[in-house]
mmCIF file of C-alpha atoms and ligand atoms in Angstrom:
data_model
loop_
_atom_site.group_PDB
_atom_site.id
_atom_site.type_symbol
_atom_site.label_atom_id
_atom_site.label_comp_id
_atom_site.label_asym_id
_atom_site.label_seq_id
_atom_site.Cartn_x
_atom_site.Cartn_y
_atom_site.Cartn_z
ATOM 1 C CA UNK A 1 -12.243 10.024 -38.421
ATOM 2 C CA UNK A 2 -11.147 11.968 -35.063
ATOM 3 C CA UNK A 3 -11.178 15.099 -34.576
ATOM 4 C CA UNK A 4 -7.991 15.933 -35.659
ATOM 5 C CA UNK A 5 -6.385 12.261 -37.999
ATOM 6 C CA UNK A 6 -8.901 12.010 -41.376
ATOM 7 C CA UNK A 7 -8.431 8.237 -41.040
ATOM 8 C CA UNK A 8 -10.998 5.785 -40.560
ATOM 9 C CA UNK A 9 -10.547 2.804 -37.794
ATOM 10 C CA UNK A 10 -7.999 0.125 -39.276
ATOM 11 C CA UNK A 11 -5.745 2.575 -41.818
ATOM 12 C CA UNK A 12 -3.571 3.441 -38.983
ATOM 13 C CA UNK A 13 -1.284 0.193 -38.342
ATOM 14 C CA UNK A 14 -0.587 -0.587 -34.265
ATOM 15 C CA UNK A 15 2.851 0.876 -34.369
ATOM 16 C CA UNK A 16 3.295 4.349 -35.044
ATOM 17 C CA UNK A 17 6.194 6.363 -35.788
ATOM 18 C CA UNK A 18 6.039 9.546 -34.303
ATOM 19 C CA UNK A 19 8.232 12.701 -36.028
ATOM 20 C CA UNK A 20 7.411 16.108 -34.981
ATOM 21 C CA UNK A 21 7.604 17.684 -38.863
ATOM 22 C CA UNK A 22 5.031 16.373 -41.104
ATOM 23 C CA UNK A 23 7.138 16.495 -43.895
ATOM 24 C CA UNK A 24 9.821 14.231 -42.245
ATOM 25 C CA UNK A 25 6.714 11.870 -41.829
ATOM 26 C CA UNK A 26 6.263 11.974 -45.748
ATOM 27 C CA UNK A 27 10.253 11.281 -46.215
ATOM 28 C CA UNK A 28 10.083 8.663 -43.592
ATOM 29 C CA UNK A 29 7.335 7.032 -45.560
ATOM 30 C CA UNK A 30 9.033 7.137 -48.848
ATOM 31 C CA UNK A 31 11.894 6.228 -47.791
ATOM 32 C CA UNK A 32 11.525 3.259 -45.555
ATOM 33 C CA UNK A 33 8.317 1.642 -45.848
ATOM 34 C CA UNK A 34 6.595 -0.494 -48.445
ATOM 35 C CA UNK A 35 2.886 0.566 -50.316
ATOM 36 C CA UNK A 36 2.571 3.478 -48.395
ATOM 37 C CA UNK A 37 -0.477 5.777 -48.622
ATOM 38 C CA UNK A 38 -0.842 9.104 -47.064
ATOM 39 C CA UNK A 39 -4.502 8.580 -44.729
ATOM 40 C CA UNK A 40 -4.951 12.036 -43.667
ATOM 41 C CA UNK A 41 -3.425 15.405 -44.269
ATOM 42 C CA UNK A 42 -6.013 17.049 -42.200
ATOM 43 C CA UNK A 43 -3.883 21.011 -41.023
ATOM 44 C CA UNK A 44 -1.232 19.927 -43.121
ATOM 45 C CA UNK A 45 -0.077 16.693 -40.215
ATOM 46 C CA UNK A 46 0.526 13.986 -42.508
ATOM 47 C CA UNK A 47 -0.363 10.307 -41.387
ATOM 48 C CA UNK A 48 1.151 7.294 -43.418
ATOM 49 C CA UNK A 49 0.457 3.797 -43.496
ATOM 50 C CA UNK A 50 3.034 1.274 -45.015
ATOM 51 C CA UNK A 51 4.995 -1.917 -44.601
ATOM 52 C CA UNK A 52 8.336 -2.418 -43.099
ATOM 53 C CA UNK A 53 9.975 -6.109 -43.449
ATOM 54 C CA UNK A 54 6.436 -6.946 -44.079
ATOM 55 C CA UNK A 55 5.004 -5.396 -41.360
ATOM 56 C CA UNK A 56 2.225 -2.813 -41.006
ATOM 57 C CA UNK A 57 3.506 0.457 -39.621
ATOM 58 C CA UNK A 58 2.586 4.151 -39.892
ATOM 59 C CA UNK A 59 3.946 7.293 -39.271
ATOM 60 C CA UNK A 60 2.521 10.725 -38.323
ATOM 61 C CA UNK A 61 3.595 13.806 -37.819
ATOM 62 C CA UNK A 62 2.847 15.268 -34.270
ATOM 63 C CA UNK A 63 3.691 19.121 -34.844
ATOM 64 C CA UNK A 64 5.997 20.645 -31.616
ATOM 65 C CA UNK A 65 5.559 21.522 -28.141
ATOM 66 C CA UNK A 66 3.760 18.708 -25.937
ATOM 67 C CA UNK A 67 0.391 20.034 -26.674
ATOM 68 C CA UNK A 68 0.150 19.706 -29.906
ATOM 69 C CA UNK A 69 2.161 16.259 -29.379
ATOM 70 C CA UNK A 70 -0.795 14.954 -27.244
ATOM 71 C CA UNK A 71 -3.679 15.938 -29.795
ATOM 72 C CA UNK A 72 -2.355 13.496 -32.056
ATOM 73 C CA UNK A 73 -1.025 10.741 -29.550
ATOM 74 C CA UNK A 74 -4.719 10.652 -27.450
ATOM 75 C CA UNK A 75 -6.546 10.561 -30.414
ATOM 76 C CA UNK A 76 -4.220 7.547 -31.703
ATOM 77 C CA UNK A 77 -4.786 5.694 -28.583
ATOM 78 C CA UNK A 78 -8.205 6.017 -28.117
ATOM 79 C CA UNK A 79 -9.938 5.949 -31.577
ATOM 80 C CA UNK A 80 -7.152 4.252 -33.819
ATOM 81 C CA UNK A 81 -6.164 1.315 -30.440
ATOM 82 C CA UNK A 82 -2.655 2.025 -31.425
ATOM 83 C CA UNK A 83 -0.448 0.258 -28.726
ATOM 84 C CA UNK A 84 3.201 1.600 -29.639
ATOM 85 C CA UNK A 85 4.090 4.955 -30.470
ATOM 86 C CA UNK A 86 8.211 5.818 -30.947
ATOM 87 C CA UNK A 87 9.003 9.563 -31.583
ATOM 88 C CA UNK A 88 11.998 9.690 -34.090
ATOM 89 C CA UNK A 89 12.928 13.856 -33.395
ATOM 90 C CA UNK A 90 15.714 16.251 -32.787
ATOM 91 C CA UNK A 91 17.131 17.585 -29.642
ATOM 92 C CA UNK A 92 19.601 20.249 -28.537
ATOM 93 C CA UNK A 93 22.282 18.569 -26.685
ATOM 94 C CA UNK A 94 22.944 20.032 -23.329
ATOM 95 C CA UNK A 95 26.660 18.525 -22.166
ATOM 96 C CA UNK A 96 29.970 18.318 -23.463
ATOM 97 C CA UNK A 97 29.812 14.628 -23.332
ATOM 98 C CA UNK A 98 27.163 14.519 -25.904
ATOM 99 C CA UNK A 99 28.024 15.827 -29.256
ATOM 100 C CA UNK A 100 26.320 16.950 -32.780
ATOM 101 C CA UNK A 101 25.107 13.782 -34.746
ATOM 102 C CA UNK A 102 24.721 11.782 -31.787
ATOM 103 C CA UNK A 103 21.523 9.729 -31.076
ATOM 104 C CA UNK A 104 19.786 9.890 -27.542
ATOM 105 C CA UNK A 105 17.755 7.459 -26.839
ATOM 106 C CA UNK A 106 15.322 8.762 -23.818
ATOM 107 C CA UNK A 107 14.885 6.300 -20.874
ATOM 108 C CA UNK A 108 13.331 9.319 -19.119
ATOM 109 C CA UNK A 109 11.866 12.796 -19.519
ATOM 110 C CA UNK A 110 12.298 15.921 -17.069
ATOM 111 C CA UNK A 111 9.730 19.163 -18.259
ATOM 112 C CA UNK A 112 9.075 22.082 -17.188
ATOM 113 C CA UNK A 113 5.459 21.865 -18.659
ATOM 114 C CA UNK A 114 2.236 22.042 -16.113
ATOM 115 C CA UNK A 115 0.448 19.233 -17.669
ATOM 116 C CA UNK A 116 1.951 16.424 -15.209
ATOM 117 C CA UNK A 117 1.586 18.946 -12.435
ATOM 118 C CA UNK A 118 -2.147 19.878 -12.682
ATOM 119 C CA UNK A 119 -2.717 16.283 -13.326
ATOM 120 C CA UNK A 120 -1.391 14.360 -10.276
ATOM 121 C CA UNK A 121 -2.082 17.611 -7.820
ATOM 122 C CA UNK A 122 1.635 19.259 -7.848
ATOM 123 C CA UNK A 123 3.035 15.779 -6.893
ATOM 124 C CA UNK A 124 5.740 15.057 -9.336
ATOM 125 C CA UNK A 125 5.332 11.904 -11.587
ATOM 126 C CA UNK A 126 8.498 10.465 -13.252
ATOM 127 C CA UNK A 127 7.436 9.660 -17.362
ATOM 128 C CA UNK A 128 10.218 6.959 -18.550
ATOM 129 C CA UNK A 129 10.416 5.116 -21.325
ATOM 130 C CA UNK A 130 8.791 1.671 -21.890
ATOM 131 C CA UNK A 131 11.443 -1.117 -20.799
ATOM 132 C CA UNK A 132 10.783 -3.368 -23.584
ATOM 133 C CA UNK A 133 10.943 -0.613 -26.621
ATOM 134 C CA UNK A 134 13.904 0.927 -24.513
ATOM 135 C CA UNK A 135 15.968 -2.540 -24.215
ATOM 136 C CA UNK A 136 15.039 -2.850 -28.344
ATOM 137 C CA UNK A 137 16.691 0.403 -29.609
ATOM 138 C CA UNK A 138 19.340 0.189 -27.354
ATOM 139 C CA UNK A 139 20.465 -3.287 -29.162
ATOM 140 C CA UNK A 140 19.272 -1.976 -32.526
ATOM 141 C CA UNK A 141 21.887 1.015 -31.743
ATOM 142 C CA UNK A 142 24.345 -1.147 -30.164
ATOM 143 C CA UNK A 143 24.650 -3.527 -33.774
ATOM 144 C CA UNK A 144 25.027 -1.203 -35.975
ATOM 145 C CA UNK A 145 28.504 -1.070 -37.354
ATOM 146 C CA UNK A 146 30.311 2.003 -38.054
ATOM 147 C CA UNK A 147 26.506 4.596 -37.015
ATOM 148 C CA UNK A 148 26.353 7.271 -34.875
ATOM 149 C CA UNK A 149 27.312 7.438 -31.370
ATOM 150 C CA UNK A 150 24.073 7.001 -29.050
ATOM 151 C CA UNK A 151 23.284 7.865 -25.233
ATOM 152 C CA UNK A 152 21.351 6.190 -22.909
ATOM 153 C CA UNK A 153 19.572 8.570 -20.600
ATOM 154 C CA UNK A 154 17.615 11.555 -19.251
ATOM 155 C CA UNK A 155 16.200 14.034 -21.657
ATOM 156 C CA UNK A 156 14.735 17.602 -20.657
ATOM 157 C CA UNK A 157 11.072 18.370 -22.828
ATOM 158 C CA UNK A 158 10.603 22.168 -22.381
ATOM 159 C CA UNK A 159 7.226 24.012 -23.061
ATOM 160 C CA UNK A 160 9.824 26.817 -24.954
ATOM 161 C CA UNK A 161 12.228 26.730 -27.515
ATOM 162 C CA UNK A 162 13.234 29.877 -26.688
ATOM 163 C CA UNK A 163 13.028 29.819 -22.433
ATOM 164 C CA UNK A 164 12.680 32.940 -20.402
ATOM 165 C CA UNK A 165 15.189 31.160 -18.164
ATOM 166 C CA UNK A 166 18.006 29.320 -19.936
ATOM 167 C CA UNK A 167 20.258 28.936 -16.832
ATOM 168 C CA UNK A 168 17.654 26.613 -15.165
ATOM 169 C CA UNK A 169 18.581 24.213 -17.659
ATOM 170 C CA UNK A 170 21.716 23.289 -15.981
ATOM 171 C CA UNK A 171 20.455 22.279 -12.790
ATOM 172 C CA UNK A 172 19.005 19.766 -14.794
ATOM 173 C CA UNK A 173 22.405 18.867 -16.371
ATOM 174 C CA UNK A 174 23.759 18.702 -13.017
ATOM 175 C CA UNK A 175 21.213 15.748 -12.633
ATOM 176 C CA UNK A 176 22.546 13.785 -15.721
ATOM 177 C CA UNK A 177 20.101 15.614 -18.360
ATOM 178 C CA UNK A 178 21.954 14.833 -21.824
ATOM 179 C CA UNK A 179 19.802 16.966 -24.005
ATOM 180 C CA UNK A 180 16.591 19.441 -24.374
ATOM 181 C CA UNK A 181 13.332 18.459 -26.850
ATOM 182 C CA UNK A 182 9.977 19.694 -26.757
ATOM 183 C CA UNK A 183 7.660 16.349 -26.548
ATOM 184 C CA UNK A 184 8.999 13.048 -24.993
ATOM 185 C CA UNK A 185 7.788 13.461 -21.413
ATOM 186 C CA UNK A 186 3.831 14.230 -22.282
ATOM 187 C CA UNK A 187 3.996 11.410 -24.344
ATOM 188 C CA UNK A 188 5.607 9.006 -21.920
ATOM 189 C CA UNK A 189 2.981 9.940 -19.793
ATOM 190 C CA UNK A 190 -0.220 9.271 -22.130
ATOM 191 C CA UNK A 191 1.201 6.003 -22.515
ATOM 192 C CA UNK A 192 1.515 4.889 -19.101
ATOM 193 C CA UNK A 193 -2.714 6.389 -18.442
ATOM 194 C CA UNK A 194 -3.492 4.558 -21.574
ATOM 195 C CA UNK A 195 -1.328 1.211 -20.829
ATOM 196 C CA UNK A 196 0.845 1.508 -24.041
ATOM 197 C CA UNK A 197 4.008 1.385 -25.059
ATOM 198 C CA UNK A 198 5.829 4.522 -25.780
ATOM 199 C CA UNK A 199 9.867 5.615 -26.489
ATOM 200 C CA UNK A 200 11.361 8.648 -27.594
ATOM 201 C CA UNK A 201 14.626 8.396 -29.890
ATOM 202 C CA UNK A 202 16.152 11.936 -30.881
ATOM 203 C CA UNK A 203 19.167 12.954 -32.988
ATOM 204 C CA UNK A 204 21.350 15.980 -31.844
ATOM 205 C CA UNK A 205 20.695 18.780 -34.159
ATOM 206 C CA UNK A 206 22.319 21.580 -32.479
ATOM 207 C CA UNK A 207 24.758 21.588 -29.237
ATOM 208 C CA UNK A 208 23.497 24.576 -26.747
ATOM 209 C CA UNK A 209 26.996 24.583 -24.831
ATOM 210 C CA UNK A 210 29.444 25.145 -27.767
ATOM 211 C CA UNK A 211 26.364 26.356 -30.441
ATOM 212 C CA UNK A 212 27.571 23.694 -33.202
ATOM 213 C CA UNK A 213 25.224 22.943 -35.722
ATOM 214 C CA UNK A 214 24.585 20.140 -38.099
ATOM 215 C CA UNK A 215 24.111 20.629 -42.324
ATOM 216 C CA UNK A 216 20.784 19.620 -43.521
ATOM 217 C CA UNK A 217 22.206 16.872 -45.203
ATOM 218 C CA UNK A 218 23.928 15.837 -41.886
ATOM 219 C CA UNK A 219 20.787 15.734 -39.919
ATOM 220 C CA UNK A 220 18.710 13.630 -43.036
ATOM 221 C CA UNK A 221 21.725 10.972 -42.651
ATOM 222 C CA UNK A 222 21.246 10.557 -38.637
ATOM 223 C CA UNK A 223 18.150 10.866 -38.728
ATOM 224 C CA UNK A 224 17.634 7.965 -41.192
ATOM 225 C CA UNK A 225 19.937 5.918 -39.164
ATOM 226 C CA UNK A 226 17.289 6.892 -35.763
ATOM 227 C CA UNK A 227 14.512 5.208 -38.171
ATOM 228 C CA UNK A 228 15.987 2.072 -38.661
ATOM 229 C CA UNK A 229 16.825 1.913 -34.885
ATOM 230 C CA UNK A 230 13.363 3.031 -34.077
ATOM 231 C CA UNK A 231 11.806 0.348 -36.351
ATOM 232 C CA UNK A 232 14.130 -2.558 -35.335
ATOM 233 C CA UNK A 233 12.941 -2.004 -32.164
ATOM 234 C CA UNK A 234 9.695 -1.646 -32.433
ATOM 235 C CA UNK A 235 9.033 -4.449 -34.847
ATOM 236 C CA UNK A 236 12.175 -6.583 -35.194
HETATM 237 N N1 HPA B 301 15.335 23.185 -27.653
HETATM 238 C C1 HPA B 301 14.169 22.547 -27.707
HETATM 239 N N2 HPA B 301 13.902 21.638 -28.620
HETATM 240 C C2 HPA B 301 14.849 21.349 -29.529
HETATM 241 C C3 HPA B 301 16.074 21.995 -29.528
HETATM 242 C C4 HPA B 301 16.324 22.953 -28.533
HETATM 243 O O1 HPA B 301 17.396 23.570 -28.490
HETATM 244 N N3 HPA B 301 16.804 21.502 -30.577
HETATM 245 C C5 HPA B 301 16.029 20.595 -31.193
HETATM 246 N N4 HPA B 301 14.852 20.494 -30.561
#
């Protein structure tokens, strides 16, 4: 195992699924995939590997906040050779021209975390999305009949759910920023050191301009319909 998955080399499939609650990486799990077993519930961050149209995929829950994100996403790259990782999460949406329900998918990620800066020196490194994964969700999206609205665009991943600063937020909004999360950009970035693929897919949860909120059952109905976008496109 690594230090932080109880799995041994070969239970975790190439493709990952990447939810930030553990216990949307069980429902994911039951729901979707085929023979699914649960290979490590080491601090409660459930891993599952299944089959989806016949194919081996897992999913595994990440936690919040980018470094809890990366814990899980270097130790999947390095000891499990995963090569595709797509987080399926929630966002707050951040403009009026996004709205509750809708799915972002993230060609980009802003942050306001240090990681990127103490890594490349204060220079600023842009994390986007991989193309291929990116072109894949956005035809997945684009097919469905009668699903959820979707964006194609920037997302902001914040080191705070609850920022000291608030108002800095729309300066990024001013800049095309569609909606706030807590994860995307770190991992965009692991996956460009490690030569992977990586895309982050959220569902609007909660709208920070007009404070409208989605139903539980709302957000277990979008978010199912993010799954099936984020596993036609990573293994249609
Ligand atoms: N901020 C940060 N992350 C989030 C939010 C938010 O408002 N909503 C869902 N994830």
């Amino acid at each position: 195992m690594s230090t932080h998955i109880g799995a041994q080399p070969g239970d975790i499939a190439p493709t990952v699924l990447l939810p930030g609650d553990p216990l949307r990486a069980k429902w994911i799990a039951e729901t979707f995939l085929d023979d699914s077993r649960c290979y490590s519930e080491v601090r409660g961050m459930y891993g599952f590997t299944g089959t989806w149209n016949g194919q081996p995929v897992s999913v595994q829950g990440s936690g919040m906040g980018q470094p809890s994100m990366a814990i899980y996403v270097n130790e999947l790259f390095t000891d499990f050779d995963v090569q595709s990782i797509v987080r399926v999460g929630s966002c707050g949406a951040v403009t009026e021209d996004v709205g509750v329900r809708d799915v972002i998918i993230a060609s980009g990620a802003c942050t306001d975390s240090s990681m990127n800066r103490i890594a490349f020196h204060g220079l600023d490194y842009a994390p986007v999305a991989d193309f291929g994964l990116l072109r894949g969700a956005v035809e997945a999206a684009e097919s469905r009949e009668g699903g959820s609205p979707f964006h194609v665009g920037l997302i902001f991943s914040s080191d705070s759910f609850y920022p000291a600063r608030p108002e800095l937020l729309g300066e990024m909004v001013k800049y095309g920023v569609l909606g706030v999360e807590m994860e995307a950009s770190g991992l965009y970035t692991l996956a460009a050191k490690h030569r992977r693929r990586a895309l982050a897919i959220c569902t609007v949860s909660d709208h920070i301009v007009t404070g409208e909120e989605t139903t539980s059952q709302e957000r277990e109905q979008t978010f199912g319909e993010m799954v099936e976008i984020a596993l036609t496109a990573a293994l249609a």
